[in-house]
mmCIF file of C-alpha atoms in Angstrom:
data_model
loop_
_atom_site.group_PDB
_atom_site.id
_atom_site.type_symbol
_atom_site.label_atom_id
_atom_site.label_comp_id
_atom_site.label_asym_id
_atom_site.label_seq_id
_atom_site.Cartn_x
_atom_site.Cartn_y
_atom_site.Cartn_z
ATOM 1 C CA MET Y 16 0.145 -0.027 -0.589
ATOM 2 C CA SER Y 17 0.927 3.253 -0.632
ATOM 3 C CA LYS Y 18 -0.739 5.819 1.195
ATOM 4 C CA TYR Y 19 1.353 8.618 1.055
ATOM 5 C CA LEU Y 20 1.685 8.610 -2.752
ATOM 6 C CA LEU Y 21 -2.093 8.721 -3.042
ATOM 7 C CA ASN Y 22 -1.837 11.307 -1.342
ATOM 8 C CA LYS Y 23 0.825 12.971 -2.929
ATOM 9 C CA PHE Y 24 -0.793 12.853 -6.095
ATOM 10 C CA LEU Y 25 -4.277 14.049 -4.909
ATOM 11 C CA PHE Y 26 -2.491 16.828 -2.743
ATOM 12 C CA THR Y 27 -0.088 18.137 -5.768
ATOM 13 C CA VAL Y 28 -2.908 18.186 -8.506
ATOM 14 C CA ASP Y 29 -5.055 19.651 -6.472
ATOM 15 C CA ARG Y 30 -2.850 22.704 -5.970
ATOM 16 C CA ASP Y 31 -2.443 23.465 -9.401
ATOM 17 C CA PRO Y 32 -5.731 25.118 -11.205
ATOM 18 C CA ASP Y 33 -3.919 23.468 -14.655
ATOM 19 C CA LEU Y 34 -3.326 20.047 -13.061
ATOM 20 C CA VAL Y 35 -6.796 19.720 -12.245
ATOM 21 C CA GLU Y 36 -8.387 20.383 -15.171
ATOM 22 C CA ARG Y 37 -5.922 18.095 -16.870
ATOM 23 C CA TYR Y 38 -6.757 15.352 -14.936
ATOM 24 C CA ARG Y 39 -10.591 16.154 -15.654
ATOM 25 C CA THR Y 40 -9.699 15.917 -18.796
ATOM 26 C CA ASP Y 41 -6.947 13.192 -19.037
ATOM 27 C CA PRO Y 42 -6.729 11.220 -16.093
ATOM 28 C CA VAL Y 43 -5.202 7.647 -17.331
ATOM 29 C CA GLY Y 44 -2.927 10.351 -18.804
ATOM 30 C CA THR Y 45 -2.583 12.887 -16.407
ATOM 31 C CA VAL Y 46 -2.484 9.402 -13.944
ATOM 32 C CA GLN Y 47 1.048 8.390 -15.942
ATOM 33 C CA TRP Y 48 1.994 11.282 -16.873
ATOM 34 C CA TRP Y 49 2.789 12.240 -12.798
ATOM 35 C CA GLU Y 50 3.716 8.685 -11.739
ATOM 36 C CA ALA Y 51 6.433 8.757 -14.097
ATOM 37 C CA GLY Y 52 7.384 12.447 -13.846
ATOM 38 C CA GLU Y 53 6.421 13.441 -10.335
ATOM 39 C CA ALA Y 54 5.539 11.165 -8.143
ATOM 40 C CA ASN Y 55 9.522 10.932 -6.552
ATOM 41 C CA ARG Y 56 9.811 14.320 -6.200
ATOM 42 C CA ILE Y 57 10.554 15.532 -3.063
ATOM 43 C CA LEU Y 58 8.323 18.721 -2.290
ATOM 44 C CA ASN Y 59 11.779 20.712 -0.978
ATOM 45 C CA CYS Y 60 14.293 19.667 -3.121
ATOM 46 C CA ILE Y 61 15.585 20.029 -6.533
ATOM 47 C CA SER Y 62 15.214 17.556 -9.118
ATOM 48 C CA GLN Y 63 18.557 15.867 -8.921
ATOM 49 C CA GLU Y 64 17.421 15.442 -5.046
ATOM 50 C CA GLN Y 65 14.906 13.208 -5.699
ATOM 51 C CA SER Y 66 13.903 9.785 -4.462
ATOM 52 C CA THR Y 67 13.887 6.764 -6.607
ATOM 53 C CA TRP Y 68 11.332 4.163 -5.369
ATOM 54 C CA LEU Y 69 8.195 5.740 -4.893
ATOM 55 C CA ARG Y 70 4.987 3.778 -7.297
ATOM 56 C CA PHE Y 71 1.769 3.219 -7.385
ATOM 57 C CA GLU Y 72 0.056 -0.622 -6.607
ATOM 58 C CA GLU Y 73 -2.026 -1.318 -9.205
ATOM 59 C CA ALA Y 74 -4.884 -1.357 -7.684
ATOM 60 C CA GLU Y 75 -4.087 2.220 -6.260
ATOM 61 C CA ARG Y 76 -3.132 3.536 -10.379
ATOM 62 C CA ALA Y 77 -6.159 2.009 -11.285
ATOM 63 C CA ALA Y 78 -8.791 3.751 -9.330
ATOM 64 C CA LEU Y 79 -6.406 7.175 -9.980
ATOM 65 C CA ALA Y 80 -6.843 6.570 -13.375
ATOM 66 C CA ALA Y 81 -10.891 6.057 -13.353
ATOM 67 C CA HIS Y 82 -11.804 9.204 -11.364
ATOM 68 C CA ASP Y 83 -13.091 6.187 -8.721
ATOM 69 C CA TYR Y 84 -13.291 8.082 -5.685
ATOM 70 C CA PRO Y 85 -15.089 5.019 -3.407
ATOM 71 C CA LYS Y 86 -12.643 3.338 -4.267
ATOM 72 C CA LEU Y 87 -9.689 6.034 -2.877
ATOM 73 C CA PHE Y 88 -11.835 6.445 0.817
ATOM 74 C CA GLU Y 89 -11.695 2.267 0.391
ATOM 75 C CA LEU Y 90 -7.471 1.974 -0.126
ATOM 76 C CA GLY Y 91 -7.149 4.935 2.699
ATOM 77 C CA ALA Y 92 -6.373 7.897 0.669
ATOM 78 C CA HIS Y 93 -7.103 11.356 3.341
ATOM 79 C CA PRO Y 94 -10.479 11.789 2.194
ATOM 80 C CA PHE Y 95 -10.724 15.759 2.134
ATOM 81 C CA LEU Y 96 -8.090 15.645 -0.090
ATOM 82 C CA THR Y 97 -9.905 12.777 -2.418
ATOM 83 C CA LEU Y 98 -13.262 15.161 -1.415
ATOM 84 C CA THR Y 99 -11.766 18.723 -2.279
ATOM 85 C CA LEU Y 100 -10.116 18.007 -5.270
ATOM 86 C CA PHE Y 101 -13.111 15.628 -6.502
ATOM 87 C CA ILE Y 102 -15.320 18.615 -5.750
ATOM 88 C CA ALA Y 103 -13.200 20.984 -8.257
ATOM 89 C CA MET Y 104 -13.303 18.930 -10.701
ATOM 90 C CA PHE Y 105 -17.604 18.108 -10.839
ATOM 91 C CA GLU Y 106 -18.728 19.969 -8.996
ATOM 92 C CA ARG Y 107 -19.615 22.488 -12.157
ATOM 93 C CA ASP Y 108 -21.405 18.917 -13.631
ATOM 94 C CA TYR Y 109 -24.297 19.091 -10.700
ATOM 95 C CA PRO Y 110 -27.390 21.947 -11.440
ATOM 96 C CA GLU Y 111 -28.200 21.906 -7.684
ATOM 97 C CA PRO Y 112 -25.686 23.036 -5.170
ATOM 98 C CA LEU Y 113 -24.218 20.552 -3.230
ATOM 99 C CA GLY Y 114 -25.536 18.326 -5.205
ATOM 100 C CA PHE Y 115 -22.195 16.018 -6.177
ATOM 101 C CA GLN Y 116 -21.343 16.844 -2.023
ATOM 102 C CA LYS Y 117 -24.712 15.047 -1.901
ATOM 103 C CA ASP Y 118 -24.240 12.208 -3.817
ATOM 104 C CA TYR Y 119 -20.695 11.643 -3.144
ATOM 105 C CA ALA Y 120 -21.485 10.353 0.235
ATOM 106 C CA ALA Y 121 -24.867 8.193 -0.953
ATOM 107 C CA ARG Y 122 -21.620 6.677 -3.225
ATOM 108 C CA LEU Y 123 -19.928 6.251 -0.160
ATOM 109 C CA ALA Y 124 -23.265 4.711 1.802
ATOM 110 C CA HIS Y 125 -22.033 0.971 1.839
ATOM 111 C CA PHE Y 126 -18.717 2.230 4.228
ATOM 112 C CA ALA Y 127 -19.680 1.520 7.652
ATOM 113 C CA GLN Y 128 -17.092 2.118 10.679
ATOM 114 C CA PRO Y 129 -14.890 1.402 10.873
ATOM 115 C CA TYR Y 130 -14.103 3.320 7.936
ATOM 116 C CA PRO Y 131 -10.982 2.756 5.994
ATOM 117 C CA ASP Y 132 -7.571 3.769 8.080
ATOM 118 C CA ILE Y 133 -6.228 6.909 6.976
ATOM 119 C CA ALA Y 134 -2.595 6.356 8.740
ATOM 120 C CA THR Y 135 0.353 6.699 6.426
ATOM 121 C CA MET B 18 3.142 41.878 31.944
ATOM 122 C CA ALA B 19 0.878 41.135 29.716
ATOM 123 C CA THR B 20 -3.239 40.658 29.502
ATOM 124 C CA VAL B 21 -5.344 37.236 28.967
ATOM 125 C CA CYS B 22 -8.265 40.098 28.197
ATOM 126 C CA ALA B 23 -10.318 37.552 26.314
ATOM 127 C CA VAL B 24 -10.065 33.193 25.381
ATOM 128 C CA ILE B 25 -12.638 32.489 22.330
ATOM 129 C CA ALA B 26 -13.416 29.437 20.794
ATOM 130 C CA SER B 27 -15.150 29.097 17.712
ATOM 131 C CA THR B 28 -15.499 26.609 14.688
ATOM 132 C CA HIS B 29 -14.736 27.544 11.399
ATOM 133 C CA HIS B 30 -17.009 27.279 8.161
ATOM 134 C CA PRO B 31 -15.219 28.722 5.356
ATOM 135 C CA PHE B 32 -18.696 28.788 3.721
ATOM 136 C CA TYR B 33 -19.608 31.926 5.849
ATOM 137 C CA TYR B 34 -17.617 35.144 4.512
ATOM 138 C CA ARG B 35 -19.670 33.456 0.187
ATOM 139 C CA ALA B 36 -22.858 33.384 2.554
ATOM 140 C CA SER B 37 -22.608 36.416 4.545
ATOM 141 C CA THR B 38 -21.527 38.187 1.342
ATOM 142 C CA ALA B 39 -24.556 36.546 -1.307
ATOM 143 C CA THR B 40 -27.239 38.895 -2.277
ATOM 144 C CA GLY B 41 -29.777 38.211 -4.203
ATOM 145 C CA GLY B 42 -31.100 34.828 -5.041
ATOM 146 C CA ALA B 43 -27.988 33.689 -4.093
ATOM 147 C CA ARG B 44 -27.861 33.837 -0.811
ATOM 148 C CA PRO B 45 -29.169 31.341 1.144
ATOM 149 C CA PRO B 46 -31.984 31.618 3.706
ATOM 150 C CA PHE B 47 -29.986 31.091 6.769
ATOM 151 C CA ALA B 48 -27.348 34.335 6.049
ATOM 152 C CA ASP B 49 -29.278 36.761 7.748
ATOM 153 C CA GLU B 50 -29.120 34.456 10.935
ATOM 154 C CA TRP B 51 -26.019 33.556 10.874
ATOM 155 C CA VAL B 52 -24.431 36.742 10.067
ATOM 156 C CA ALA B 53 -26.105 38.650 13.462
ATOM 157 C CA LYS B 54 -24.939 35.787 14.930
ATOM 158 C CA ILE B 55 -21.625 35.952 14.389
ATOM 159 C CA GLU B 56 -21.849 40.058 14.663
ATOM 160 C CA LYS B 57 -22.862 39.120 18.455
ATOM 161 C CA PHE B 58 -20.312 37.162 18.804
ATOM 162 C CA ARG B 59 -17.763 39.827 17.122
ATOM 163 C CA GLU B 60 -18.683 42.325 19.555
ATOM 164 C CA THR B 61 -17.031 39.440 22.396
ATOM 165 C CA LEU B 62 -14.020 40.026 21.063
ATOM 166 C CA THR B 63 -14.290 44.266 20.367
ATOM 167 C CA ARG B 64 -15.260 44.665 23.531
ATOM 168 C CA ALA B 65 -11.882 43.040 25.195
ATOM 169 C CA ARG B 66 -10.033 45.660 23.264
ATOM 170 C CA PRO B 67 -6.839 43.353 22.244
ATOM 171 C CA ASP B 68 -3.737 44.332 21.344
ATOM 172 C CA VAL B 69 -2.489 40.991 19.649
ATOM 173 C CA LEU B 70 -4.022 38.233 18.568
ATOM 174 C CA VAL B 71 -2.731 34.526 19.343
ATOM 175 C CA MET B 72 -4.549 32.300 16.733
ATOM 176 C CA VAL B 73 -4.611 28.614 16.870
ATOM 177 C CA GLY B 74 -5.955 26.132 14.078
ATOM 178 C CA SER B 75 -5.060 23.775 12.004
ATOM 179 C CA ASP B 76 -3.248 23.462 8.254
ATOM 180 C CA HIS B 77 -5.439 21.792 5.914
ATOM 181 C CA PHE B 78 -2.963 20.244 4.119
ATOM 182 C CA HIS B 79 -2.315 23.298 2.273
ATOM 183 C CA GLN B 80 1.881 23.989 3.532
ATOM 184 C CA LEU B 81 2.624 21.716 5.796
ATOM 185 C CA TRP B 82 2.624 17.559 4.497
ATOM 186 C CA LEU B 83 3.399 14.033 4.839
ATOM 187 C CA ASP B 84 6.781 14.702 3.514
ATOM 188 C CA ASN B 85 7.571 16.584 7.281
ATOM 189 C CA MET B 86 4.752 17.359 9.323
ATOM 190 C CA PRO B 87 5.062 19.128 12.373
ATOM 191 C CA GLN B 88 2.348 18.294 15.663
ATOM 192 C CA PHE B 89 2.961 22.011 16.953
ATOM 193 C CA LEU B 90 3.480 24.959 15.200
ATOM 194 C CA VAL B 91 4.168 28.251 15.833
ATOM 195 C CA GLY B 92 4.618 31.151 13.299
ATOM 196 C CA LYS B 93 7.271 33.184 13.857
ATOM 197 C CA ALA B 94 7.062 35.689 11.161
ATOM 198 C CA PRO B 95 7.112 39.778 10.534
ATOM 199 C CA VAL B 96 4.030 39.265 8.410
ATOM 200 C CA TYR B 97 1.725 36.069 7.159
ATOM 201 C CA ASP B 98 0.223 36.057 3.898
ATOM 202 C CA ALA B 99 -3.025 33.702 4.181
ATOM 203 C CA ASN B 100 -5.453 32.007 2.289
ATOM 204 C CA PHE B 101 -4.676 29.124 -0.957
ATOM 205 C CA TYR B 102 -5.960 29.178 -4.203
ATOM 206 C CA ASN B 103 -8.411 26.049 -3.394
ATOM 207 C CA GLU B 104 -9.759 28.016 -0.198
ATOM 208 C CA GLU B 105 -10.648 30.710 -3.403
ATOM 209 C CA ARG B 106 -11.816 28.277 -5.574
ATOM 210 C CA GLU B 107 -13.925 26.465 -2.962
ATOM 211 C CA PHE B 108 -14.968 28.931 -0.887
ATOM 212 C CA GLY B 109 -14.591 31.761 -2.420
ATOM 213 C CA LEU B 110 -12.308 33.368 0.006
ATOM 214 C CA PRO B 111 -10.471 36.185 -0.542
ATOM 215 C CA ARG B 112 -6.371 36.414 -0.051
ATOM 216 C CA LEU B 113 -5.552 38.293 3.502
ATOM 217 C CA LEU B 114 -2.268 39.822 4.547
ATOM 218 C CA LEU B 115 -1.589 39.820 8.841
ATOM 219 C CA ASN B 116 0.834 41.440 10.425
ATOM 220 C CA GLY B 117 2.996 39.269 12.640
ATOM 221 C CA HIS B 118 3.745 39.886 16.191
ATOM 222 C CA GLU B 119 7.871 38.215 16.207
ATOM 223 C CA ASP B 120 8.315 38.991 20.099
ATOM 224 C CA LEU B 121 5.323 36.869 21.178
ATOM 225 C CA SER B 122 5.678 34.555 18.761
ATOM 226 C CA ALA B 123 9.534 33.976 20.303
ATOM 227 C CA HIS B 124 8.600 34.266 24.022
ATOM 228 C CA VAL B 125 5.420 31.424 23.420
ATOM 229 C CA LEU B 126 8.473 28.993 22.015
ATOM 230 C CA ARG B 127 11.542 29.750 23.652
ATOM 231 C CA ASN B 128 8.814 29.430 26.776
ATOM 232 C CA GLY B 129 6.954 26.460 24.872
ATOM 233 C CA LEU B 130 10.488 25.029 24.185
ATOM 234 C CA ASP B 131 11.152 25.177 28.078
ATOM 235 C CA ALA B 132 7.210 23.908 29.707
ATOM 236 C CA GLY B 133 8.394 20.384 27.531
ATOM 237 C CA PHE B 134 6.935 21.464 24.291
ATOM 238 C CA ASP B 135 8.904 20.450 21.241
ATOM 239 C CA LEU B 136 7.376 22.977 19.527
ATOM 240 C CA ALA B 137 7.880 23.452 15.727
ATOM 241 C CA PHE B 138 8.488 26.715 14.131
ATOM 242 C CA SER B 139 8.238 28.638 10.366
ATOM 243 C CA ASN B 140 9.560 31.578 9.269
ATOM 244 C CA GLU B 141 7.327 31.977 6.547
ATOM 245 C CA LEU B 142 3.877 30.691 7.132
ATOM 246 C CA ARG B 143 1.202 31.268 5.014
ATOM 247 C CA ILE B 144 -2.028 30.234 6.957
ATOM 248 C CA ASP B 145 -5.486 29.059 6.156
ATOM 249 C CA HIS B 146 -8.749 29.095 6.818
ATOM 250 C CA SER B 147 -8.158 27.860 10.106
ATOM 251 C CA ILE B 148 -7.044 30.928 10.881
ATOM 252 C CA THR B 149 -8.492 33.444 8.296
ATOM 253 C CA CYS B 150 -12.007 32.502 8.989
ATOM 254 C CA PRO B 151 -11.666 33.713 12.624
ATOM 255 C CA ILE B 152 -10.172 37.142 11.598
ATOM 256 C CA ILE B 153 -13.306 36.845 8.608
ATOM 257 C CA THR B 154 -16.229 36.839 11.448
ATOM 258 C CA LEU B 155 -14.366 38.501 14.877
ATOM 259 C CA ARG B 156 -11.909 40.881 13.180
ATOM 260 C CA PRO B 157 -12.811 41.612 10.082
ATOM 261 C CA GLU B 158 -10.705 44.474 9.507
ATOM 262 C CA ALA B 159 -7.393 42.640 10.164
ATOM 263 C CA ASP B 160 -5.809 45.147 11.480
ATOM 264 C CA LEU B 161 -4.315 43.193 15.030
ATOM 265 C CA PRO B 162 -0.676 41.490 14.579
ATOM 266 C CA ILE B 163 -1.320 37.824 15.589
ATOM 267 C CA VAL B 164 0.867 34.905 16.801
ATOM 268 C CA PRO B 165 0.024 32.009 15.220
ATOM 269 C CA ILE B 166 -0.714 28.238 16.302
ATOM 270 C CA TYR B 167 -0.637 24.858 14.089
ATOM 271 C CA THR B 168 -2.305 21.456 15.748
ATOM 272 C CA ASN B 169 -1.729 18.163 13.347
ATOM 273 C CA ILE B 170 -5.455 17.849 14.223
ATOM 274 C CA PHE B 171 -5.103 16.365 10.250
ATOM 275 C CA ALA B 172 -2.588 13.360 9.107
ATOM 276 C CA PRO B 173 -2.741 10.829 12.018
ATOM 277 C CA PRO B 174 -0.926 9.524 14.104
ATOM 278 C CA LEU B 175 -1.634 12.336 15.917
ATOM 279 C CA PRO B 176 -1.580 13.633 19.841
ATOM 280 C CA GLN B 177 -3.457 12.654 22.432
ATOM 281 C CA PRO B 178 -6.142 14.808 23.539
ATOM 282 C CA LYS B 179 -4.691 15.180 26.841
ATOM 283 C CA ARG B 180 -1.149 16.933 24.613
ATOM 284 C CA PHE B 181 -3.970 19.606 22.939
ATOM 285 C CA VAL B 182 -5.327 20.254 26.689
ATOM 286 C CA GLU B 183 -2.181 20.947 28.056
ATOM 287 C CA LEU B 184 -0.647 22.744 25.319
ATOM 288 C CA GLY B 185 -3.374 25.283 26.182
ATOM 289 C CA GLN B 186 -2.898 25.746 30.084
ATOM 290 C CA ALA B 187 0.687 26.326 29.085
ATOM 291 C CA ILE B 188 0.104 28.196 26.424
ATOM 292 C CA ARG B 189 -2.016 30.710 29.172
ATOM 293 C CA HIS B 190 0.644 30.607 31.280
ATOM 294 C CA ILE B 191 3.807 31.493 29.037
ATOM 295 C CA ILE B 192 1.253 34.433 27.553
ATOM 296 C CA ALA B 193 0.354 35.857 31.647
ATOM 297 C CA ALA B 194 3.910 35.223 31.579
ATOM 298 C CA TRP B 195 4.823 38.090 28.941
ATOM 299 C CA PRO B 196 6.175 41.290 30.273
ATOM 300 C CA GLU B 197 4.711 43.458 27.576
ATOM 301 C CA ASP B 198 1.577 45.299 28.795
ATOM 302 C CA LEU B 199 0.009 44.555 26.693
ATOM 303 C CA ARG B 200 -4.326 42.430 26.080
ATOM 304 C CA VAL B 201 -3.332 39.925 24.119
ATOM 305 C CA ALA B 202 -6.701 37.810 23.212
ATOM 306 C CA VAL B 203 -6.481 33.352 22.192
ATOM 307 C CA ILE B 204 -8.548 32.558 19.393
ATOM 308 C CA GLY B 205 -8.806 28.647 18.640
ATOM 309 C CA THR B 206 -10.615 26.891 15.787
ATOM 310 C CA GLY B 207 -11.698 23.810 15.770
ATOM 311 C CA HIS B 208 -14.714 21.466 14.959
ATOM 312 C CA LEU B 209 -17.874 19.566 16.173
ATOM 313 C CA SER B 210 -18.601 16.392 14.963
ATOM 314 C CA LEU B 211 -17.783 16.416 11.173
ATOM 315 C CA GLU B 212 -18.121 14.482 7.809
ATOM 316 C CA LEU B 213 -15.668 14.905 4.842
ATOM 317 C CA GLY B 214 -15.508 12.758 2.648
ATOM 318 C CA GLY B 215 -17.121 10.061 4.052
ATOM 319 C CA PRO B 216 -21.085 9.063 3.730
ATOM 320 C CA ARG B 217 -22.152 11.386 6.342
ATOM 321 C CA GLN B 218 -21.462 14.620 4.747
ATOM 322 C CA PHE B 219 -23.308 16.806 4.044
ATOM 323 C CA GLY B 220 -26.281 15.682 5.842
ATOM 324 C CA GLU B 221 -29.598 18.190 7.684
ATOM 325 C CA HIS B 222 -27.381 18.594 10.422
ATOM 326 C CA GLY B 223 -23.848 17.920 11.646
ATOM 327 C CA PRO B 224 -22.817 14.068 11.793
ATOM 328 C CA ASP B 225 -23.807 13.703 15.216
ATOM 329 C CA PRO B 226 -26.090 16.314 17.204
ATOM 330 C CA HIS B 227 -25.713 13.878 20.056
ATOM 331 C CA PHE B 228 -22.321 14.202 20.716
ATOM 332 C CA ASP B 229 -22.650 18.178 19.407
ATOM 333 C CA ARG B 230 -24.923 18.920 22.346
ATOM 334 C CA ARG B 231 -22.412 16.882 24.670
ATOM 335 C CA ALA B 232 -19.265 18.875 23.405
ATOM 336 C CA VAL B 233 -20.826 22.164 23.702
ATOM 337 C CA ASP B 234 -21.636 21.218 27.284
ATOM 338 C CA TRP B 235 -18.130 21.162 28.156
ATOM 339 C CA ILE B 236 -16.391 23.413 26.195
ATOM 340 C CA ALA B 237 -19.303 25.695 28.031
ATOM 341 C CA THR B 238 -18.802 24.759 31.650
ATOM 342 C CA GLY B 239 -14.698 23.760 31.269
ATOM 343 C CA ALA B 240 -15.836 20.297 31.764
ATOM 344 C CA LEU B 241 -12.108 19.116 31.446
ATOM 345 C CA GLU B 242 -12.053 16.216 33.604
ATOM 346 C CA SER B 243 -15.196 14.862 31.942
ATOM 347 C CA CYS B 244 -14.550 15.708 28.477
ATOM 348 C CA LEU B 245 -11.008 13.722 29.254
ATOM 349 C CA SER B 246 -12.659 10.853 30.705
ATOM 350 C CA GLU B 247 -14.720 10.460 27.317
ATOM 351 C CA VAL B 248 -12.725 11.761 24.258
ATOM 352 C CA THR B 249 -9.911 9.867 23.170
ATOM 353 C CA LEU B 250 -8.005 9.127 19.186
ATOM 354 C CA ASP B 251 -9.684 6.639 18.835
ATOM 355 C CA SER B 252 -13.651 7.305 20.697
ATOM 356 C CA LEU B 253 -13.497 10.281 18.108
ATOM 357 C CA HIS B 254 -13.762 8.649 14.700
ATOM 358 C CA ALA B 255 -17.063 7.755 15.461
ATOM 359 C CA PRO B 256 -18.903 11.640 15.497
ATOM 360 C CA GLY B 257 -17.732 11.548 11.712
ATOM 361 C CA ASN B 258 -14.148 11.345 10.197
ATOM 362 C CA ALA B 259 -13.070 14.552 10.665
ATOM 363 C CA THR B 260 -14.496 15.695 14.271
ATOM 364 C CA HIS B 261 -10.824 15.197 15.521
ATOM 365 C CA GLY B 262 -10.856 18.791 14.689
ATOM 366 C CA PHE B 263 -13.072 18.726 18.515
ATOM 367 C CA MET B 264 -9.215 18.350 20.149
ATOM 368 C CA ASP B 265 -8.662 21.690 19.010
ATOM 369 C CA PHE B 266 -11.661 23.373 20.643
ATOM 370 C CA MET B 267 -9.925 20.796 24.084
ATOM 371 C CA LEU B 268 -6.640 23.291 23.095
ATOM 372 C CA MET B 269 -9.035 26.149 24.481
ATOM 373 C CA MET B 270 -10.295 24.125 27.216
ATOM 374 C CA GLY B 271 -7.524 24.427 28.384
ATOM 375 C CA VAL B 272 -5.964 27.496 27.548
ATOM 376 C CA ALA B 273 -9.421 28.955 29.740
ATOM 377 C CA GLY B 274 -8.787 26.916 32.448
ATOM 378 C CA GLU B 275 -10.207 24.151 34.531
ATOM 379 C CA ASN B 276 -14.373 24.321 35.083
ATOM 380 C CA ALA B 277 -14.103 27.801 33.364
ATOM 381 C CA LYS B 278 -17.856 28.340 32.673
ATOM 382 C CA ALA B 279 -17.482 30.268 29.401
ATOM 383 C CA ASP B 280 -19.001 33.835 29.544
ATOM 384 C CA TYR B 281 -21.387 34.288 25.946
ATOM 385 C CA VAL B 282 -22.119 30.245 24.379
ATOM 386 C CA ASP B 283 -23.903 30.353 21.156
ATOM 387 C CA THR B 284 -24.657 27.692 19.004
ATOM 388 C CA LEU B 285 -26.354 27.928 14.546
ATOM 389 C CA ASP B 286 -27.432 24.220 13.805
ATOM 390 C CA LEU B 287 -26.256 24.313 9.742
ATOM 391 C CA PHE B 288 -26.781 21.989 7.255
ATOM 392 C CA HIS B 289 -23.772 19.335 7.441
ATOM 393 C CA THR B 290 -22.220 20.295 11.167
ATOM 394 C CA MET B 291 -23.232 22.969 13.836
ATOM 395 C CA GLU B 292 -21.757 25.891 14.477
ATOM 396 C CA ALA B 293 -20.765 26.996 18.076
ATOM 397 C CA TYR B 294 -19.346 30.170 19.300
ATOM 398 C CA PHE B 295 -17.140 30.721 23.173
ATOM 399 C CA THR B 296 -16.117 33.400 25.202
ATOM 400 C CA TRP B 297 -14.179 33.688 28.042
ATOM 401 C CA TYR B 298 -12.970 37.073 30.247
ATOM 402 C CA PRO B 299 -10.112 35.496 31.916
ATOM 403 C CA THR B 300 -9.836 38.969 34.445
ATOM 404 C CA GLY B 301 -13.501 38.560 35.094
ATOM 405 C CA GLY B 302 -14.232 41.075 32.941
ATOM 406 C CA VAL B 303 -13.229 43.737 29.891
ATOM 407 C CA ALA B 304 -12.800 46.728 32.441
#
C-alpha cells in the first residue's frame, strides 16, 4: 500500500489549476505522466535530489485513472484531499448547490465504521 | 505584564464568507441569522480591546505536508500571507495579509520549549482558513498582529487529546508571563462532529447531534475532566471522520481553565455541521 503516494498525487494536483483541468479531462494520461515524472519529486528539494522508490500499486493507479473516489476511500486515501479535488473537478456538473457533495456521500453509503485506516 | 483579555473558541466554517456577502437569489436562507449571530459574537472580542491575537488553528494540507509534518507549530514571522488557491476556488475566500507579532512568537516558542513542548516553528508561513475564518468573523478589519499556532488534527498519528489540553494550559501561563503591557486575546477554532469525504457528509445537520450537544456542554462549563474521560483518539472517529478537530476546542478549554464557565455561548444548527461560539473573560470582566 502506498497511501502516501495516493495522497501526494491528490495534494499536488489539487493545488495546481492546470493540473486539476488536465486530470478532469485526461485521467489516464495524467496519472501516467505524474507517476513517471512527479511521484519521486521531494517537494522541498531540487530535482537532482528526488526519491527513487515511489510507485503506485495497480489498484491505486487504476482507482486514480478511473476517478473512482469510493475506491480511493476504500484504499485509505485521505478523505479531505479526495473530496477537495473531486469537488474542484465535478461540482460544476451538478445543477443544484451541493449536488455533487450529496451524491458523493451516497456513493460511499456502503461504508460502515470503522472506516478504512488513513494513517500513512 | 500581559493580560489575557479574552479566550475565544469557535468553529471555522469556510462557507460563512460567501454566505454573508451573497445577495439576491444567491443569498442562502440561513445567511441573515448566521450574520446576526456572528456580529454578536464579534462584539465579545471587540469589547475585550485586544492588542494582539494568538490564533490556534490547523493547516488543511496547504503548506504543511506528509513529508515533514509537525504536531504543534508556532509561526514566527513579521507578516503572514493568507488563504490558498483551493480556498478561493471552493469557498470564495479572499486573500489576506496579516501582520505578525514576532516578539510574542519568540516568547511562546522559548517558553513552550522550556515547558516540555517540542514546538516546531516557521519563519515563512502562509496561513489558511482555520485562522482566516475567525479573522473574517471576529476581526474583519484584520488590523491586529497575530501569533499563529498550528496543531495537527488532520494527519495521523496525532497527539493525544490530553496533550492539546496541556498545551492550552501552557499557552495561558506563557502569555500571562509575557512582560509586555499588552492585552492578548487567544482565539482557537476547531470542529464539533464533522464528516468530510465520507458517507455522512453534507447532511441536514452535523453527523452526530448527540455528540455536538455533549461537546457544547463540556466547553461551556469547562468540564475538562469529564471531556478527557470520554474523548480519545479512537472515540473521535465515531461522531464523524473529521471530528478530531474537536481537540482544538479541548486546547482552548485548557487555555480557559478547568471548570471555567464561558461568559458567552451560542450555537447555530446548520446543514453539514453545527456552529458553536464561546468567549471567556479570564479577568472576570473586560474593564
